[in-house]
Coordinates of C-alpha atoms in Angstrom, one line a residue:
M6 CA 117.4 109.4 99.8
A7 CA 116.1 110.5 99.0
K8 CA 113.9 107.2 99.2
F9 CA 110.8 105.2 98.4
S10 CA 108.2 104.9 101.0
A11 CA 109.9 102.1 103.0
L12 CA 107.0 102.5 105.4
L13 CA 104.2 101.7 103.0
H14 CA 103.5 98.2 104.4
F15 CA 104.0 99.6 107.9
V16 CA 101.3 102.2 107.3
F17 CA 98.9 99.7 105.9
T18 CA 99.4 97.5 109.0
I19 CA 98.6 100.4 111.3
I20 CA 95.6 101.7 109.3
H21 CA 93.9 98.3 109.1
G22 CA 93.2 97.3 112.7
A23 CA 95.5 99.4 114.8
S24 CA 94.6 100.5 118.3
S25 CA 95.5 103.9 119.8
S26 CA 98.5 102.6 121.6
Q27 CA 102.1 103.4 120.6
H28 CA 103.1 101.2 117.6
V29 CA 106.9 100.6 117.6
I30 CA 108.1 98.2 115.0
S31 CA 111.2 96.7 116.5
S32 CA 114.2 94.9 115.0
P33 CA 117.6 93.6 116.2
Q34 CA 119.0 97.1 115.5
D35 CA 117.1 98.4 118.5
A36 CA 120.2 97.4 120.6
C37 CA 122.2 100.0 118.7
V38 CA 122.7 103.5 119.8
S39 CA 122.8 105.9 116.9
Q40 CA 124.7 109.2 117.0
D41 CA 122.2 110.8 114.7
S42 CA 120.1 113.7 115.9
P43 CA 116.5 113.0 117.0
N44 CA 113.5 113.8 114.8
G45 CA 112.5 117.3 116.0
H46 CA 109.9 118.0 113.4
A47 CA 107.5 115.1 113.6
Q48 CA 104.8 116.9 115.6
Q49 CA 104.8 119.8 113.0
Y50 CA 103.7 117.3 110.3
P51 CA 101.7 114.6 112.1
E52 CA 100.0 113.3 108.9
L53 CA 103.4 112.7 107.2
I54 CA 106.2 110.2 107.7
S55 CA 109.2 112.1 109.0
G56 CA 112.7 111.4 110.3
N57 CA 116.3 112.4 109.8
L58 CA 118.4 111.2 106.9
N59 CA 122.2 111.2 107.3
G60 CA 124.9 110.1 105.0
T61 CA 127.2 110.7 102.1
T62 CA 125.9 111.6 98.6
L63 CA 128.4 111.7 95.8
I64 CA 128.0 112.8 92.2
V65 CA 129.6 110.4 89.8
P66 CA 130.2 111.7 86.3
I67 CA 129.6 108.9 83.8
S68 CA 129.3 109.2 80.0
L69 CA 126.0 110.0 78.5
A70 CA 126.4 106.8 76.4
I71 CA 126.6 104.7 79.6
A72 CA 123.7 106.5 81.2
R73 CA 121.6 106.0 78.1
H74 CA 122.5 102.3 78.2
V75 CA 121.5 101.6 81.8
I76 CA 118.5 103.9 82.1
P77 CA 115.4 102.2 80.6
K78 CA 115.1 103.3 76.9
E79 CA 111.5 104.4 77.3
Y80 CA 112.7 107.4 79.5
G81 CA 114.5 110.4 78.2
I82 CA 117.4 112.3 79.8
A83 CA 116.8 116.0 80.6
E84 CA 120.4 117.1 79.8
E85 CA 119.4 120.7 79.5
A86 CA 118.0 120.6 83.0
Y87 CA 121.2 119.7 84.7
R88 CA 123.3 121.9 82.4
T89 CA 121.1 124.9 83.3
L90 CA 121.8 124.2 87.0
L91 CA 125.5 123.4 86.5
P92 CA 126.9 124.9 83.2
S93 CA 130.4 123.7 84.1
F94 CA 129.5 120.0 84.1
P95 CA 131.7 118.2 81.6
A96 CA 130.4 117.8 78.0
G97 CA 129.2 114.4 77.1
M98 CA 128.8 113.4 80.8
Y99 CA 125.9 112.6 83.1
P100 CA 125.6 113.1 86.9
M101 CA 124.9 109.7 88.5
V102 CA 124.3 109.6 92.2
A103 CA 126.0 107.2 94.6
Q104 CA 124.9 107.2 98.2
I105 CA 124.8 105.3 101.5
V106 CA 122.4 106.9 104.0
H107 CA 120.8 106.1 107.4
D108 CA 117.1 106.7 108.2
H109 CA 116.8 107.7 111.8
D110 CA 113.9 108.2 114.3
V111 CA 111.2 107.6 111.7
Q112 CA 107.7 108.6 113.0
L113 CA 104.1 108.9 111.9
P114 CA 102.5 110.8 114.7
A115 CA 98.9 110.7 113.4
Y116 CA 99.0 106.9 114.0
N117 CA 101.2 107.1 117.1
A118 CA 103.8 105.0 115.2
S119 CA 107.5 104.7 114.8
L120 CA 109.9 102.5 112.9
A121 CA 113.3 101.2 113.8
D122 CA 116.3 102.8 112.0
F123 CA 117.7 101.3 108.8
S124 CA 120.4 102.0 106.3
R125 CA 120.3 101.9 102.5
A126 CA 122.7 102.1 99.6
S127 CA 122.0 102.9 95.9
L128 CA 123.1 104.1 92.6
E129 CA 120.5 106.6 91.3
F130 CA 119.8 108.4 88.1
P131 CA 118.4 112.0 88.3
F132 CA 117.1 114.2 85.5
V133 CA 115.1 111.4 84.0
D134 CA 112.4 112.7 81.7
I135 CA 109.5 110.2 82.0
F136 CA 106.9 112.4 80.2
G137 CA 108.9 113.3 77.1
D138 CA 108.7 117.0 77.6
G139 CA 112.4 117.5 77.7
H140 CA 112.7 119.3 81.0
S141 CA 110.7 117.4 83.8
S142 CA 113.2 115.8 86.2
F143 CA 112.6 112.6 88.0
R144 CA 115.1 110.3 89.7
W145 CA 115.2 106.6 88.6
A146 CA 116.2 104.3 91.4
D147 CA 115.0 100.7 91.1
T148 CA 117.6 98.8 93.3
F149 CA 118.5 99.3 96.9
M150 CA 120.6 97.5 99.4
M151 CA 118.8 97.8 102.8
S152 CA 119.3 96.7 106.3
A153 CA 118.3 93.0 106.6
A154 CA 117.3 93.6 110.2
N155 CA 114.4 95.7 109.1
P156 CA 112.1 93.5 106.9
L157 CA 109.2 95.9 107.1
A158 CA 111.2 98.7 105.5
I159 CA 112.3 96.2 102.8
E160 CA 108.7 95.1 102.2
G161 CA 107.6 98.7 101.8
A162 CA 110.3 99.4 99.2
R163 CA 109.4 96.3 97.3
G164 CA 105.8 97.5 97.1
Y165 CA 107.0 100.1 94.7
G166 CA 108.6 97.6 92.4
V167 CA 112.0 98.2 93.8
T168 CA 114.6 95.3 93.8
V169 CA 115.9 95.1 97.4
H170 CA 118.9 93.2 98.5
P171 CA 118.8 92.6 102.3
S172 CA 122.2 93.6 103.5
T173 CA 124.6 94.0 106.4
F174 CA 126.0 97.5 107.0
D175 CA 129.2 98.7 108.6
P176 CA 128.6 100.6 110.8
P177 CA 125.2 99.0 111.6
C178 CA 123.5 101.9 113.4
D179 CA 125.0 105.1 111.8
A180 CA 125.6 106.6 108.4
Y181 CA 129.4 106.2 108.5
R182 CA 132.4 105.3 110.6
A183 CA 134.9 108.0 111.5
L184 CA 138.5 107.6 110.3
P185 CA 141.6 109.6 111.2
G186 CA 141.8 113.1 109.6
G187 CA 138.0 113.6 109.4
A188 CA 137.5 110.9 106.7
T189 CA 134.5 108.5 106.9
Y190 CA 133.8 105.0 105.7
T191 CA 130.7 103.0 105.1
H192 CA 130.4 99.5 103.6
T193 CA 127.5 97.2 102.8
H194 CA 127.2 93.7 101.4
G195 CA 124.5 91.2 100.8
S196 CA 123.5 89.3 104.0
N197 CA 122.5 85.9 102.7
G198 CA 126.0 84.7 102.1
T199 CA 125.5 84.2 98.3
E200 CA 124.7 87.6 96.9
R201 CA 127.5 89.4 95.1
N202 CA 126.1 92.9 95.8
S203 CA 128.3 95.3 97.7
M204 CA 129.0 99.0 98.0
T205 CA 131.7 101.0 99.8
V206 CA 132.0 104.8 100.2
E207 CA 135.1 106.5 101.6
A208 CA 135.2 110.3 101.7
R209 CA 137.1 113.1 103.3
P210 CA 136.3 116.8 103.7
F211 CA 137.5 118.9 100.9
W212 CA 136.8 122.7 100.8
K213 CA 139.4 123.7 98.2
H214 CA 137.2 122.5 95.3
V215 CA 133.4 122.2 95.5
P216 CA 132.2 121.5 92.0
Y217 CA 128.6 120.8 93.1
P218 CA 127.0 123.5 95.3
L219 CA 124.6 122.3 98.0
D220 CA 121.7 123.8 95.9
F221 CA 122.5 121.3 93.2
I222 CA 122.4 118.4 95.7
K223 CA 119.1 119.8 97.0
N224 CA 117.6 119.8 93.5
I225 CA 118.7 116.2 92.9
T226 CA 117.6 114.8 96.2
N227 CA 114.2 116.4 96.0
Q228 CA 113.3 115.1 92.5
P229 CA 110.4 112.6 92.7
V230 CA 111.9 109.1 92.8
F231 CA 110.5 106.1 90.9
A232 CA 111.2 102.6 89.8
N233 CA 108.6 102.0 87.1
A234 CA 106.9 105.4 86.6
K235 CA 103.5 104.0 87.8
T236 CA 104.0 105.4 91.2
C237 CA 106.4 108.1 92.5
D238 CA 107.6 108.9 96.0
Y239 CA 107.4 112.7 96.4
F240 CA 110.0 112.6 99.2
V241 CA 111.2 116.0 100.5
R242 CA 114.5 116.7 102.2
L243 CA 114.6 119.9 104.2
F244 CA 117.7 122.0 103.8
N245 CA 116.6 125.0 105.9
T246 CA 117.2 123.6 109.4
S247 CA 120.2 123.6 111.8
L248 CA 121.0 120.1 110.7
T249 CA 122.1 121.2 107.3
D250 CA 124.5 123.8 108.9
G251 CA 126.8 120.8 109.5
A252 CA 127.0 119.8 105.8
V253 CA 130.5 119.2 104.6
P254 CA 131.8 119.0 101.0
V255 CA 133.8 115.9 100.4
V256 CA 135.9 114.0 97.9
G257 CA 135.9 110.3 97.9
T258 CA 135.9 106.8 96.3
V259 CA 132.9 104.6 95.5
R260 CA 133.2 100.9 94.9
A261 CA 130.0 99.1 94.0
N262 CA 128.8 95.8 92.6
L263 CA 125.2 96.7 92.2
E264 CA 122.5 97.1 89.5
P265 CA 122.0 98.5 87.0
F266 CA 125.7 97.6 86.3
T267 CA 126.5 94.0 85.6
G268 CA 129.8 93.8 87.3
P269 CA 132.1 95.6 89.9
Q270 CA 132.7 99.3 89.4
S271 CA 134.9 101.9 91.1
W272 CA 135.0 105.6 90.8
H273 CA 137.8 107.7 92.4
G274 CA 138.1 111.4 93.1
V275 CA 134.3 112.0 93.0
Y276 CA 132.8 115.0 94.9
G277 CA 129.7 115.5 96.9
W278 CA 128.4 116.2 100.4
R279 CA 128.3 114.6 103.8
M280 CA 125.1 115.9 105.4
A281 CA 122.1 115.3 107.6
T282 CA 118.6 116.7 106.8
P283 CA 115.1 116.2 108.1
F284 CA 112.8 114.5 105.6
L285 CA 109.0 114.4 105.0
E286 CA 107.2 111.7 103.0
H287 CA 103.5 111.0 102.3
P288 CA 102.5 107.6 103.7
M289 CA 100.8 106.5 100.5
P290 CA 102.1 106.1 97.0
A291 CA 101.3 108.8 94.4
E292 CA 100.8 108.8 90.7
C293 CA 103.8 110.2 88.8
K294 CA 102.6 113.5 87.2
P295 CA 104.4 116.2 85.3
P296 CA 105.2 119.2 87.4
Q297 CA 102.7 122.0 87.2

């Protein structure tokens, strides 16, 4: 997340008038030292934006009625699609996604460019049918909290019509902070002193009950993501590398005061995965199209 092309403005800047020297877009976060693994696949895909994405992704069951209320009415919900993947999902419910993730070692080798790390938090809505065919699955995500220290990433996301709240993250340079017993914690809040927006994710490993297989998470996080259905980000998370070997099923709590909800929300005992994956992303926006 998963994400919109936060590098869109970055790429335009490079393409229009860049020299052959290394382009490193710096930010105050450069003083941080991340524990995330380095990007080991950039040179394999020089024409694509690549990096590593680390964090906690939780599936939050909400009622279909609530989902129908918050998802724009012009889009359908492909309920059959998620029930085919997960027949045991509770009747009358919908799998909203809550996540806080950290983008690390982002590179675009064809332009000899890199971008400083940043974090982002969001509530996202998969299995959205924007073409009315009843089965095409897209992920609607029109609001992000993003690291205020990376204005270029923020500008790129806004270029897709996304509402972005510049935010402060704890921890500032990693996907989560370790707590005793293997638990983790991440918090973000609006950075301008007046915004009400916030999100907290606390999770602990839980192998006894894994209601959402990693393949289900793979499906959701690789659905094309959009804000207004004019342009889509065909973002790809790779689940076939050694990074994913460290994926851990978790149970946790989400507290959020973030759109599309109009007030504070909290969800307890929700399940998901803590994981890191490589990602690939086209540097330019693409038209949303039905799958072939």
